Amino acid sequence: MKNMNDDKAIQALLNRIYGDDAGERAFAEIRPVMERYAAKQSRKTDFFSHEDAILITYGDSLNASDHSPLSMLDTFLNDFLTEAFSAVHILPFFPYSSDDGFSVIDFFTVNPGLGDWDDIRRIGRHRDLMVDFVLNHISSQSDWFQKYLNNDAGFEDLAIEADDDDDLSQVVRPRTTPVCHSFEKDDGTMVNVWTTFSRDQVDLNYSSPRVLALMLEVLLFYVENGAAILRLDAVAYLWKEIGTTCIHLPQTHDMVKLFRAVLNVLSPDTVIITETNVPHHENISYFGNGVDEAQMVYNFTLPPLLVYTFIQGDTTELTRWAQTLKTPSDQTTFFNFTASHDGIGVRPLEGILSEQQIDLLVQRTLANNGQVSYKSGPGGKKIPYELNTTYIDALSRPEDDDEIRALRFLASQAIQMALPGVPGVYIHSLFGTRNWHEGVAQTGRARTINRKPLDFDHIVEAIKTPGTLTHRIFPAYVNMLKIRRRQPAFHPTADFSVRLLSSDTMTIQRTCERQTILAVTNVSADSVTVASPMHANNATMMMTDLINDMSYPTDKNDKINLAPFQTIWLADAVF
């Protein structure tokens, strides 16, 4: 690092995290790591644009007997999705021992069952790569943890040890499993080790500068190998302090700022996205002041609130919440997703929906043969944590036929795409994958329900076969993505407003200098008629529906008819 200001900014953060003396030692630990990586020049004029959309997928979501899963993913991206996505998030593709990749054995190796680094880099040649930085924990079967158990030099402080009399009563829990688990070291010593998520996922001890240096090496290795976006997994729990909640602590935020400061020096175009499945006001705190922390945060409230909207056929709550959406600068934006590899989080609804409204979501999930995962609350009370279901089944009703099921689902995705931010699409959403009960029976884990590995040839056949649910969804979904990426009014920083024309429609207006778009979606199973949502100087103006290529007048005396679950994107300029 040649810039003294860069040194001072990083040193100041380290001093705030560790104190002055330990901060100096921490800087001595990480400086050699940083010097091993050449600085990259910035090439971006801004971080995000309307052309951005991210596909979320496991490395083995698509499989064929004679090719590696990553090569099949690359083939599918090139054959079917070239104009739909600017980036792909490949969920942890490293050797692992549990949790479908999130218990990493080796941060530097590609799981040989998926492919190799050449496969990863090949996928990244034509699109940005989003890579998981699983920074909170490591597999108990990893070489690092075995070195810790053996008291090897440099690994003595890898894990967080707790005494039997430590007060952990305030710790916020994302699971019902114990906070700590016992392990025996090679010398026979028994230790209670912090394990936020499971016994196999051992939390890393960031109070040790040595651990920080180890993980900074991981982060920069990913950047060196093509990571354009770094997903900070479970980052909210990173710093632990006995007697506190151990979530969102100031040191955690400062760690995110530290990673941002390091990237500003070595790779200023790399984007940090924080994964924090928590209430909305806590979630957006990871934007920092708009320039010093994450550039993007998962919009965790959107998935469950959107499901509630379609269950009720009423946009009132969604509209009220959407009217509050804002970020602290034009360098920050939301990652708008509905489905992911995990379930649909419930905590992000706290303060937005009542317990009775949330229970409606729980009951609907169970009625649709989904499952519900719980966390430990005060006094050991079990509280719903996430709904385990595919998104299409979360929205469906048992009596739905495939046509209605597909229409309702596509309507939900159209709303997601119209909101300010970058859309993220789980690969199973493209295919309309249903709940995978056989997988849950095989693994005994509720989250398996929406992680089904798919046969490449079967998916291609389903896409091309009229009448299949996949055929009803895939072409329409991809078409919406392609249309969206051409419209400047969908730029994340374009002006945004939302109005309640009627309780059964969602109306979103996006405006930039070149274009205005009115996105209107009917969330009900009935046809609806609404007043024309826009008019200028009381004069009639024709706008084009980008989805159906039809013209609509926008005089205030005109009405717009919407079929069940229909979406229209009215634009005054078409690109």
Coordinates of C-alpha atoms in Angstrom, one line a residue:
M1 CA 0.0 0.0 0.0
K2 CA 1.6 3.2 -1.2
N3 CA -1.1 5.7 -0.3
M4 CA -0.7 6.9 3.3
N5 CA -4.4 7.8 3.5
D6 CA -5.3 4.2 2.8
D7 CA -3.0 3.0 5.5
K8 CA -4.5 5.5 8.0
A9 CA -8.1 4.6 7.2
I10 CA -7.4 0.8 7.6
Q11 CA -5.3 1.4 10.7
A12 CA -8.1 3.6 12.2
L13 CA -10.6 0.8 11.7
L14 CA -8.3 -1.8 13.2
N15 CA -7.7 0.4 16.3
R16 CA -11.4 0.9 16.7
I17 CA -12.0 -2.9 16.6
Y18 CA -9.0 -4.1 18.7
G19 CA -7.7 -1.0 20.6
D20 CA -4.6 0.9 19.7
D21 CA -1.9 -1.6 20.6
A22 CA -3.7 -4.7 19.3
G23 CA -4.7 -2.6 16.3
E24 CA -1.1 -2.0 15.4
R25 CA -0.4 -5.8 15.7
A26 CA -3.5 -6.5 13.5
F27 CA -2.2 -4.1 10.8
A28 CA 1.2 -5.9 10.9
E29 CA -0.7 -9.2 10.3
I30 CA -2.8 -8.1 7.4
R31 CA -0.4 -5.8 5.6
P32 CA 1.7 -8.7 4.1
V33 CA -1.5 -10.4 3.0
M34 CA -2.6 -7.2 1.1
E35 CA 0.9 -6.8 -0.5
R36 CA 0.6 -10.3 -2.0
Y37 CA -2.2 -9.1 -4.3
A38 CA -1.8 -6.5 -7.1
A39 CA -4.1 -3.6 -7.0
K40 CA -6.7 -3.4 -9.8
Q41 CA -7.8 -0.2 -11.5
S42 CA -11.5 0.9 -11.3
R43 CA -13.3 0.5 -14.6
K44 CA -16.9 1.3 -13.5
T45 CA -18.7 4.6 -13.7
D46 CA -21.3 3.3 -11.2
F47 CA -21.8 0.1 -9.3
F48 CA -25.2 -0.9 -10.7
S49 CA -27.4 -0.4 -13.7
H50 CA -30.8 -1.5 -15.1
E51 CA -28.9 -4.2 -17.0
D52 CA -28.0 -6.0 -13.8
A53 CA -29.8 -9.2 -12.8
I54 CA -28.3 -12.1 -10.9
L55 CA -29.0 -15.8 -11.2
I56 CA -28.7 -17.8 -8.0
T57 CA -27.8 -21.4 -8.3
Y58 CA -25.9 -24.3 -6.7
G59 CA -23.0 -25.6 -8.7
D60 CA -24.9 -28.9 -9.2
S61 CA -28.4 -27.6 -9.9
L62 CA -28.1 -28.9 -13.4
N63 CA -26.6 -32.4 -14.0
A64 CA -25.7 -34.7 -16.9
S65 CA -24.0 -38.1 -16.6
D66 CA -21.1 -37.2 -19.0
H67 CA -20.2 -33.7 -18.0
S68 CA -19.3 -31.9 -14.7
P69 CA -22.2 -29.9 -13.1
L70 CA -20.4 -26.6 -13.5
S71 CA -19.8 -27.2 -17.2
M72 CA -23.6 -27.9 -17.6
L73 CA -24.4 -24.7 -15.8
D74 CA -22.1 -22.8 -18.2
T75 CA -23.8 -24.5 -21.2
F76 CA -27.3 -23.6 -19.9
L77 CA -26.3 -20.0 -19.3
N78 CA -24.9 -19.7 -22.8
D79 CA -27.7 -21.6 -24.6
F80 CA -30.8 -20.2 -22.7
L81 CA -29.9 -17.2 -20.6
T82 CA -27.4 -15.0 -22.5
E83 CA -29.6 -11.9 -22.5
A84 CA -31.3 -12.5 -19.2
F85 CA -28.6 -12.2 -16.5
S86 CA -25.5 -10.0 -16.1
A87 CA -24.2 -12.1 -13.2
V88 CA -24.4 -15.5 -11.6
H89 CA -24.2 -16.4 -7.9
I90 CA -22.8 -19.9 -7.6
L91 CA -23.6 -21.0 -4.0
P92 CA -20.6 -22.4 -2.1
F93 CA -18.7 -24.5 -4.5
F94 CA -16.0 -25.7 -2.1
P95 CA -15.4 -29.0 -0.3
Y96 CA -17.8 -29.2 2.6
S97 CA -19.1 -31.5 5.4
S98 CA -22.7 -30.3 5.9
D99 CA -25.3 -27.7 5.2
D100 CA -25.1 -28.1 1.4
G101 CA -21.8 -26.2 1.2
F102 CA -22.0 -23.7 4.0
S103 CA -19.7 -25.8 6.3
V104 CA -16.6 -25.3 4.3
I105 CA -13.6 -27.7 4.6
D106 CA -11.2 -25.8 2.3
F107 CA -11.9 -22.2 1.3
F108 CA -9.3 -22.4 -1.6
T109 CA -10.4 -25.5 -3.5
V110 CA -13.4 -26.2 -5.8
N111 CA -15.4 -29.3 -4.8
P112 CA -14.1 -31.9 -7.4
G113 CA -17.6 -33.3 -7.7
L114 CA -18.6 -29.9 -9.3
G115 CA -15.6 -29.2 -11.4
D116 CA -12.5 -27.0 -10.9
W117 CA -11.3 -23.4 -10.9
D118 CA -11.1 -23.4 -14.8
D119 CA -14.9 -24.1 -14.8
I120 CA -15.5 -21.2 -12.4
R121 CA -13.4 -18.8 -14.4
R122 CA -15.0 -20.0 -17.7
I123 CA -18.5 -19.1 -16.3
G124 CA -17.1 -15.7 -15.3
R125 CA -15.8 -14.8 -18.7
H126 CA -19.2 -13.6 -20.0
R127 CA -20.8 -12.5 -16.7
D128 CA -20.0 -11.3 -13.3
L129 CA -19.4 -13.9 -10.6
M130 CA -20.9 -13.6 -7.1
V131 CA -19.0 -15.8 -4.6
D132 CA -19.9 -16.7 -1.1
F133 CA -17.4 -15.5 1.5
V134 CA -18.5 -17.8 4.3
L135 CA -16.7 -15.8 7.0
N136 CA -18.6 -16.6 10.2
H137 CA -17.7 -20.3 10.5
I138 CA -15.7 -23.2 9.2
S139 CA -16.2 -27.0 9.1
S140 CA -15.2 -28.9 12.2
Q141 CA -13.6 -31.3 9.7
S142 CA -11.4 -28.7 8.2
D143 CA -7.6 -28.7 8.4
W144 CA -7.7 -25.4 10.1
F145 CA -9.9 -26.7 12.9
Q146 CA -7.8 -29.8 13.3
K147 CA -4.8 -27.6 13.7
Y148 CA -6.7 -25.7 16.4
L149 CA -7.4 -28.9 18.2
N150 CA -3.7 -29.8 17.9
N151 CA -2.7 -26.4 19.3
D152 CA -0.6 -25.8 16.2
A153 CA 1.2 -22.4 15.9
G154 CA -0.9 -19.8 14.4
F155 CA -4.2 -21.6 15.0
E156 CA -4.5 -21.6 18.8
D157 CA -7.1 -18.8 18.7
L158 CA -9.1 -20.0 15.7
A159 CA -12.2 -20.8 17.6
I160 CA -14.1 -19.1 20.4
E161 CA -14.1 -20.9 23.7
A162 CA -16.7 -20.3 26.3
D163 CA -16.6 -21.1 30.0
D164 CA -19.4 -23.1 31.7
D165 CA -20.4 -20.0 33.8
D166 CA -20.5 -17.5 30.9
D167 CA -23.8 -15.8 30.6
L168 CA -25.1 -16.5 27.1
S169 CA -28.7 -15.7 27.9
Q170 CA -28.9 -12.6 25.7
V171 CA -27.4 -14.2 22.6
V172 CA -29.8 -13.9 19.6
R173 CA -30.3 -17.4 18.2
P174 CA -31.1 -18.3 14.6
R175 CA -31.5 -22.0 15.6
T176 CA -32.8 -24.1 18.4
T177 CA -29.4 -25.9 18.8
P178 CA -27.0 -25.1 21.6
V179 CA -24.8 -22.0 21.3
C180 CA -21.7 -24.1 22.1
H181 CA -20.6 -27.7 21.6
S182 CA -17.8 -29.6 23.4
F183 CA -14.7 -30.8 21.6
E184 CA -11.7 -32.7 22.8
K185 CA -8.2 -31.3 21.9
D186 CA -5.4 -33.6 21.1
D187 CA -3.9 -33.1 24.6
G188 CA -7.1 -34.3 26.2
T189 CA -8.5 -30.9 27.1
M190 CA -12.2 -30.5 26.7
V191 CA -13.3 -27.1 25.3
N192 CA -16.8 -25.5 24.7
V193 CA -16.6 -24.0 21.3
W194 CA -19.0 -21.4 19.8
T195 CA -21.2 -22.9 17.1
T196 CA -24.0 -20.5 16.1
F197 CA -25.5 -22.7 13.4
S198 CA -24.5 -26.4 14.1
R199 CA -21.9 -28.5 15.8
D200 CA -20.2 -28.9 12.5
Q201 CA -20.0 -25.2 11.8
V202 CA -17.4 -23.7 14.2
D203 CA -17.5 -20.0 14.6
L204 CA -14.2 -18.2 13.8
N205 CA -12.6 -16.0 16.4
Y206 CA -12.2 -12.5 14.8
S207 CA -10.9 -11.1 18.1
S208 CA -7.6 -12.7 17.0
P209 CA -5.8 -10.6 14.3
R210 CA -4.3 -13.9 13.0
V211 CA -7.8 -15.2 12.2
L212 CA -8.6 -11.8 10.4
A213 CA -5.4 -12.3 8.3
L214 CA -6.4 -15.8 7.4
M215 CA -9.8 -14.8 6.3
L216 CA -8.6 -11.7 4.5
E217 CA -6.4 -14.0 2.4
V218 CA -9.6 -16.0 1.5
L219 CA -11.4 -12.8 0.4
L220 CA -8.6 -11.6 -1.8
F221 CA -8.0 -15.0 -3.3
Y222 CA -11.7 -15.0 -4.5
V223 CA -11.2 -11.5 -6.0
E224 CA -8.0 -12.7 -7.7
N225 CA -10.0 -15.6 -9.2
G226 CA -12.8 -13.4 -10.6
A227 CA -15.2 -12.6 -7.9
A228 CA -17.0 -9.4 -8.8
I229 CA -19.5 -9.6 -5.9
L230 CA -18.7 -11.0 -2.5
R231 CA -21.6 -12.3 -0.4
L232 CA -20.9 -12.0 3.3
D233 CA -22.7 -15.0 4.6
A234 CA -24.3 -14.8 8.1
V235 CA -22.2 -11.7 8.7
A236 CA -24.5 -10.3 11.5
Y237 CA -23.1 -12.9 13.9
L238 CA -19.5 -12.4 13.2
W239 CA -18.3 -10.7 16.5
K240 CA -19.1 -12.3 19.9
E241 CA -18.9 -10.6 23.2
I242 CA -20.2 -12.3 26.4
G243 CA -23.1 -10.5 28.0
T244 CA -24.4 -9.1 24.7
T245 CA -26.8 -10.2 21.9
C246 CA -23.8 -11.1 19.7
I247 CA -25.6 -9.8 16.7
H248 CA -24.9 -6.5 14.8
L249 CA -22.2 -5.5 17.3
P250 CA -20.2 -2.4 16.4
Q251 CA -17.2 -4.5 15.7
T252 CA -19.2 -6.5 13.1
H253 CA -20.0 -3.3 11.2
D254 CA -16.4 -2.2 11.5
M255 CA -15.3 -5.5 10.1
V256 CA -17.5 -5.0 7.0
K257 CA -16.1 -1.4 6.7
L258 CA -12.6 -2.9 7.0
F259 CA -13.2 -5.3 4.1
R260 CA -14.6 -2.4 2.1
A261 CA -11.6 -0.3 2.8
V262 CA -9.2 -3.1 1.7
L263 CA -11.2 -3.6 -1.5
N264 CA -11.2 0.2 -2.1
V265 CA -7.4 -0.2 -2.3
L266 CA -7.0 -3.4 -4.1
S267 CA -10.2 -3.9 -6.1
P268 CA -12.5 -0.9 -6.0
D269 CA -15.0 -2.3 -8.5
T270 CA -15.8 -5.4 -6.2
V271 CA -19.2 -5.2 -4.6
I272 CA -19.9 -6.4 -1.0
I273 CA -23.4 -7.7 -0.3
T274 CA -24.4 -8.6 3.2
E275 CA -26.7 -11.5 4.0
T276 CA -28.6 -10.6 7.2
N277 CA -32.0 -12.4 7.7
V278 CA -33.3 -9.9 10.2
P279 CA -35.9 -7.1 10.6
H280 CA -35.8 -4.4 7.9
H281 CA -34.3 -1.6 10.0
E282 CA -31.5 -3.9 11.2
N283 CA -30.9 -5.2 7.7
I284 CA -30.4 -1.8 6.1
S285 CA -27.9 -0.7 8.8
Y286 CA -25.3 -2.6 6.7
F287 CA -25.4 0.2 4.1
G288 CA -23.4 2.2 6.7
N289 CA -23.3 5.9 5.6
G290 CA -23.7 4.9 2.0
V291 CA -20.0 4.8 1.0
D292 CA -18.2 3.0 3.8
E293 CA -20.0 -0.4 4.2
A294 CA -21.9 -2.8 1.9
Q295 CA -23.0 -1.6 -1.5
M296 CA -25.9 -4.0 -1.6
V297 CA -28.1 -5.8 1.0
Y298 CA -30.6 -8.6 0.6
N299 CA -34.1 -7.1 0.7
F300 CA -35.2 -9.8 3.1
T301 CA -38.7 -8.4 3.9
L302 CA -39.8 -8.6 0.3
P303 CA -40.2 -12.5 0.0
P304 CA -42.5 -13.1 2.9
L305 CA -44.5 -9.8 2.5
L306 CA -45.1 -10.5 -1.2
V307 CA -46.4 -14.0 -0.3
Y308 CA -48.7 -12.4 2.3
T309 CA -49.9 -9.9 -0.4
F310 CA -51.0 -12.7 -2.8
I311 CA -52.5 -14.8 -0.1
Q312 CA -54.7 -11.9 0.9
G313 CA -55.1 -10.5 -2.6
D314 CA -54.4 -7.1 -0.9
T315 CA -51.5 -4.8 -1.6
T316 CA -52.1 -2.4 1.4
E317 CA -49.3 -3.7 3.6
L318 CA -46.8 -4.2 0.7
T319 CA -47.5 -0.6 -0.5
R320 CA -47.1 0.9 2.9
W321 CA -43.7 -0.9 3.3
A322 CA -42.5 -0.2 -0.2
Q323 CA -43.1 3.5 0.3
T324 CA -40.3 3.5 2.9
L325 CA -37.7 1.9 0.6
K326 CA -34.6 4.1 0.3
T327 CA -30.9 3.8 0.5
P328 CA -28.3 6.3 1.8
S329 CA -26.5 7.0 -1.5
D330 CA -26.4 6.2 -5.2
Q331 CA -23.6 3.7 -4.5
T332 CA -26.0 1.4 -2.6
T333 CA -29.0 -0.6 -3.6
F334 CA -31.2 -3.5 -2.6
F335 CA -30.8 -7.1 -3.8
N336 CA -34.5 -7.9 -4.6
F337 CA -35.1 -11.6 -4.4
T338 CA -38.1 -13.8 -3.6
A339 CA -36.7 -17.4 -3.6
S340 CA -33.3 -18.5 -2.5
H341 CA -31.5 -21.7 -1.5
D342 CA -32.9 -21.1 2.1
G343 CA -36.4 -20.8 3.2
I344 CA -38.5 -17.6 3.3
G345 CA -37.4 -15.7 6.4
V346 CA -40.0 -14.7 8.9
R347 CA -38.0 -12.3 11.2
P348 CA -37.9 -9.6 8.5
L349 CA -41.7 -9.1 9.0
E350 CA -41.2 -8.0 12.6
G351 CA -42.8 -4.6 13.0
I352 CA -44.5 -4.9 9.7
L353 CA -47.1 -7.7 10.2
S354 CA -48.7 -8.8 13.4
E355 CA -48.2 -12.2 14.9
Q356 CA -51.6 -13.2 13.6
Q357 CA -50.7 -12.2 10.1
I358 CA -47.5 -14.1 10.3
D359 CA -49.3 -17.1 11.6
L360 CA -51.4 -17.0 8.4
L361 CA -48.2 -17.5 6.4
V362 CA -47.2 -20.4 8.6
Q363 CA -50.6 -22.1 8.2
R364 CA -50.6 -21.6 4.5
T365 CA -47.1 -23.1 4.2
L366 CA -48.2 -26.1 6.1
A367 CA -51.4 -26.4 4.1
N368 CA -49.3 -26.5 0.9
N369 CA -47.2 -29.3 2.4
G370 CA -44.3 -27.1 3.2
Q371 CA -42.4 -27.0 6.5
V372 CA -41.5 -24.4 9.1
S373 CA -38.2 -24.0 10.9
Y374 CA -37.9 -22.4 14.3
K375 CA -35.5 -20.4 16.4
S376 CA -35.1 -20.1 20.2
G377 CA -36.8 -17.1 21.8
P378 CA -36.9 -15.8 25.3
G379 CA -37.2 -18.6 27.8
G380 CA -36.6 -21.2 25.1
K381 CA -39.8 -20.4 23.3
K382 CA -39.9 -21.7 19.7
I383 CA -40.5 -18.9 17.3
P384 CA -41.0 -19.3 13.5
Y385 CA -37.8 -18.5 11.7
E386 CA -38.4 -19.4 8.1
L387 CA -40.9 -21.1 5.9
N388 CA -39.4 -24.0 4.0
T389 CA -41.0 -24.2 0.6
T390 CA -40.4 -23.4 -3.0
Y391 CA -41.7 -19.9 -3.8
I392 CA -44.3 -21.1 -6.3
D393 CA -45.8 -23.5 -3.6
A394 CA -45.7 -20.7 -1.0
L395 CA -48.0 -18.7 -3.3
S396 CA -50.2 -21.5 -4.5
R397 CA -53.5 -22.8 -3.2
P398 CA -54.2 -26.6 -3.1
E399 CA -56.9 -26.3 -5.7
D400 CA -54.8 -24.4 -8.3
D401 CA -54.3 -25.7 -11.8
D402 CA -50.9 -25.1 -13.4
E403 CA -52.2 -22.1 -15.4
I404 CA -53.3 -20.2 -12.3
R405 CA -50.3 -21.3 -10.4
A406 CA -48.0 -20.0 -13.1
L407 CA -49.9 -16.7 -13.6
R408 CA -49.9 -15.9 -9.9
F409 CA -46.2 -16.7 -9.6
L410 CA -45.2 -14.6 -12.6
A411 CA -47.2 -11.7 -11.2
S412 CA -45.1 -11.9 -8.0
Q413 CA -41.9 -11.8 -10.0
A414 CA -43.0 -8.9 -12.0
I415 CA -43.5 -6.8 -8.8
Q416 CA -40.0 -7.9 -7.6
M417 CA -38.5 -6.7 -10.9
A418 CA -40.2 -3.3 -10.8
L419 CA -38.9 -2.3 -7.4
P420 CA -35.7 -0.3 -7.1
G421 CA -32.6 -2.5 -6.9
V422 CA -31.0 -5.5 -8.6
P423 CA -33.2 -8.6 -9.1
G424 CA -31.9 -11.9 -7.9
V425 CA -33.5 -15.1 -9.4
Y426 CA -33.1 -18.5 -7.9
I427 CA -32.7 -21.0 -10.7
H428 CA -35.7 -23.1 -9.5
S429 CA -37.9 -20.1 -10.0
L430 CA -37.2 -20.2 -13.7
F431 CA -38.5 -23.8 -13.9
G432 CA -41.4 -23.6 -11.5
T433 CA -39.9 -26.4 -9.3
R434 CA -42.3 -27.7 -6.7
N435 CA -41.6 -28.8 -3.1
W436 CA -39.1 -31.7 -3.1
H437 CA -40.5 -33.9 -0.3
E438 CA -38.4 -36.9 -1.3
G439 CA -35.3 -34.8 -0.7
V440 CA -36.4 -33.8 2.8
A441 CA -37.0 -37.5 3.6
Q442 CA -33.5 -38.4 2.4
T443 CA -31.7 -35.7 4.4
G444 CA -34.0 -35.0 7.3
R445 CA -33.5 -31.3 6.7
A446 CA -36.4 -29.0 6.0
R447 CA -34.3 -26.7 3.7
T448 CA -33.7 -29.5 1.3
I449 CA -37.3 -28.9 0.1
N450 CA -36.2 -26.3 -2.4
R451 CA -32.7 -27.6 -3.3
K452 CA -33.5 -30.4 -5.8
P453 CA -30.7 -31.2 -8.2
L454 CA -32.1 -31.3 -11.7
D455 CA -31.4 -33.3 -14.8
F456 CA -30.2 -31.1 -17.6
D457 CA -31.9 -33.0 -20.4
H458 CA -35.2 -33.2 -18.5
I459 CA -35.2 -29.5 -17.9
V460 CA -34.5 -28.7 -21.5
E461 CA -37.3 -31.0 -22.6
A462 CA -39.8 -29.4 -20.1
I463 CA -38.9 -25.9 -21.3
K464 CA -39.7 -27.0 -24.9
T465 CA -42.9 -29.0 -24.1
P466 CA -46.2 -27.0 -24.2
G467 CA -48.4 -27.7 -21.2
T468 CA -45.7 -28.3 -18.7
L469 CA -45.5 -25.9 -15.7
T470 CA -41.9 -25.2 -16.7
H471 CA -43.0 -24.2 -20.2
R472 CA -45.7 -21.9 -18.8
I473 CA -43.1 -20.1 -16.6
F474 CA -39.6 -20.2 -18.3
P475 CA -40.2 -18.3 -21.5
A476 CA -42.4 -15.7 -19.9
Y477 CA -39.9 -15.2 -17.0
V478 CA -36.9 -14.9 -19.3
N479 CA -38.8 -12.5 -21.5
M480 CA -39.6 -10.2 -18.6
L481 CA -35.9 -10.2 -17.6
K482 CA -34.8 -9.3 -21.1
I483 CA -37.4 -6.5 -21.4
R484 CA -36.4 -5.1 -18.0
R485 CA -32.7 -5.0 -18.8
R486 CA -33.4 -2.7 -21.7
Q487 CA -35.4 -0.1 -19.8
P488 CA -33.4 2.8 -18.3
A489 CA -36.3 3.7 -15.9
F490 CA -35.5 0.4 -14.1
H491 CA -32.0 1.7 -13.1
P492 CA -31.6 1.2 -9.4
T493 CA -31.2 4.9 -8.8
A494 CA -34.2 6.0 -11.0
D495 CA -36.9 7.8 -9.2
F496 CA -39.4 5.5 -7.5
S497 CA -42.9 5.9 -6.1
V498 CA -45.7 3.5 -5.3
R499 CA -49.4 4.3 -5.1
L500 CA -52.5 2.4 -3.9
L501 CA -54.9 2.7 -6.8
S502 CA -56.9 -0.2 -5.4
S503 CA -56.2 -2.8 -2.8
D504 CA -56.0 -5.6 -5.4
T505 CA -53.3 -3.9 -7.6
M506 CA -49.7 -2.9 -7.0
T507 CA -48.7 0.3 -8.8
I508 CA -45.0 1.3 -9.1
Q509 CA -43.7 4.2 -11.0
R510 CA -40.1 4.4 -12.1
T511 CA -38.7 7.6 -13.8
C512 CA -35.5 8.7 -15.2
E513 CA -34.6 11.5 -17.7
R514 CA -35.2 9.2 -20.7
Q515 CA -38.3 7.2 -19.6
T516 CA -41.2 6.7 -17.3
I517 CA -42.6 3.3 -16.5
L518 CA -45.8 2.5 -14.7
A519 CA -45.8 -1.1 -13.5
V520 CA -49.3 -2.2 -12.5
T521 CA -50.0 -5.8 -11.2
N522 CA -53.3 -7.4 -10.3
V523 CA -52.6 -9.6 -7.3
S524 CA -56.1 -11.1 -7.2
A525 CA -57.8 -14.0 -9.0
D526 CA -60.5 -11.7 -10.3
S527 CA -60.5 -9.2 -13.2
V528 CA -60.1 -5.6 -12.0
T529 CA -60.6 -2.2 -13.5
V530 CA -58.6 0.8 -12.3
A531 CA -58.4 4.4 -13.2
S532 CA -55.6 5.3 -15.6
P533 CA -52.7 5.8 -13.2
M534 CA -51.0 8.7 -15.0
H535 CA -52.0 11.7 -17.0
A536 CA -50.2 14.8 -18.0
N537 CA -51.8 18.3 -18.1
N538 CA -55.2 16.7 -18.4
A539 CA -54.2 15.6 -22.0
T540 CA -54.4 12.1 -23.3
M541 CA -51.0 10.4 -23.7
M542 CA -50.5 6.9 -25.1
M543 CA -48.2 4.5 -23.3
T544 CA -46.9 1.1 -24.5
D545 CA -47.2 -2.0 -22.4
L546 CA -43.7 -3.5 -22.7
I547 CA -44.9 -7.0 -21.8
N548 CA -47.8 -7.3 -24.2
D549 CA -46.9 -4.7 -26.8
M550 CA -50.2 -2.9 -26.5
S551 CA -51.0 0.8 -26.3
Y552 CA -53.0 2.3 -23.4
P553 CA -54.4 5.9 -23.1
T554 CA -53.5 7.7 -19.8
D555 CA -56.3 10.2 -19.7
K556 CA -57.7 10.5 -16.3
N557 CA -61.1 9.6 -17.6
D558 CA -59.9 6.3 -19.0
K559 CA -59.9 2.9 -17.3
I560 CA -57.5 0.0 -17.5
N561 CA -58.8 -3.5 -17.3
L562 CA -56.5 -6.2 -15.9
A563 CA -57.1 -9.9 -16.1
P564 CA -56.4 -12.1 -13.0
F565 CA -52.8 -11.8 -12.0
Q566 CA -52.0 -9.7 -15.1
T567 CA -49.0 -7.3 -15.1
I568 CA -48.5 -4.3 -17.5
W569 CA -45.4 -2.2 -17.7
L570 CA -46.6 1.1 -19.3
A571 CA -43.7 3.1 -20.8
D572 CA -43.7 6.5 -22.5
A573 CA -40.5 5.6 -24.4
V574 CA -39.7 2.1 -25.5
F575 CA -36.1 0.7 -25.6

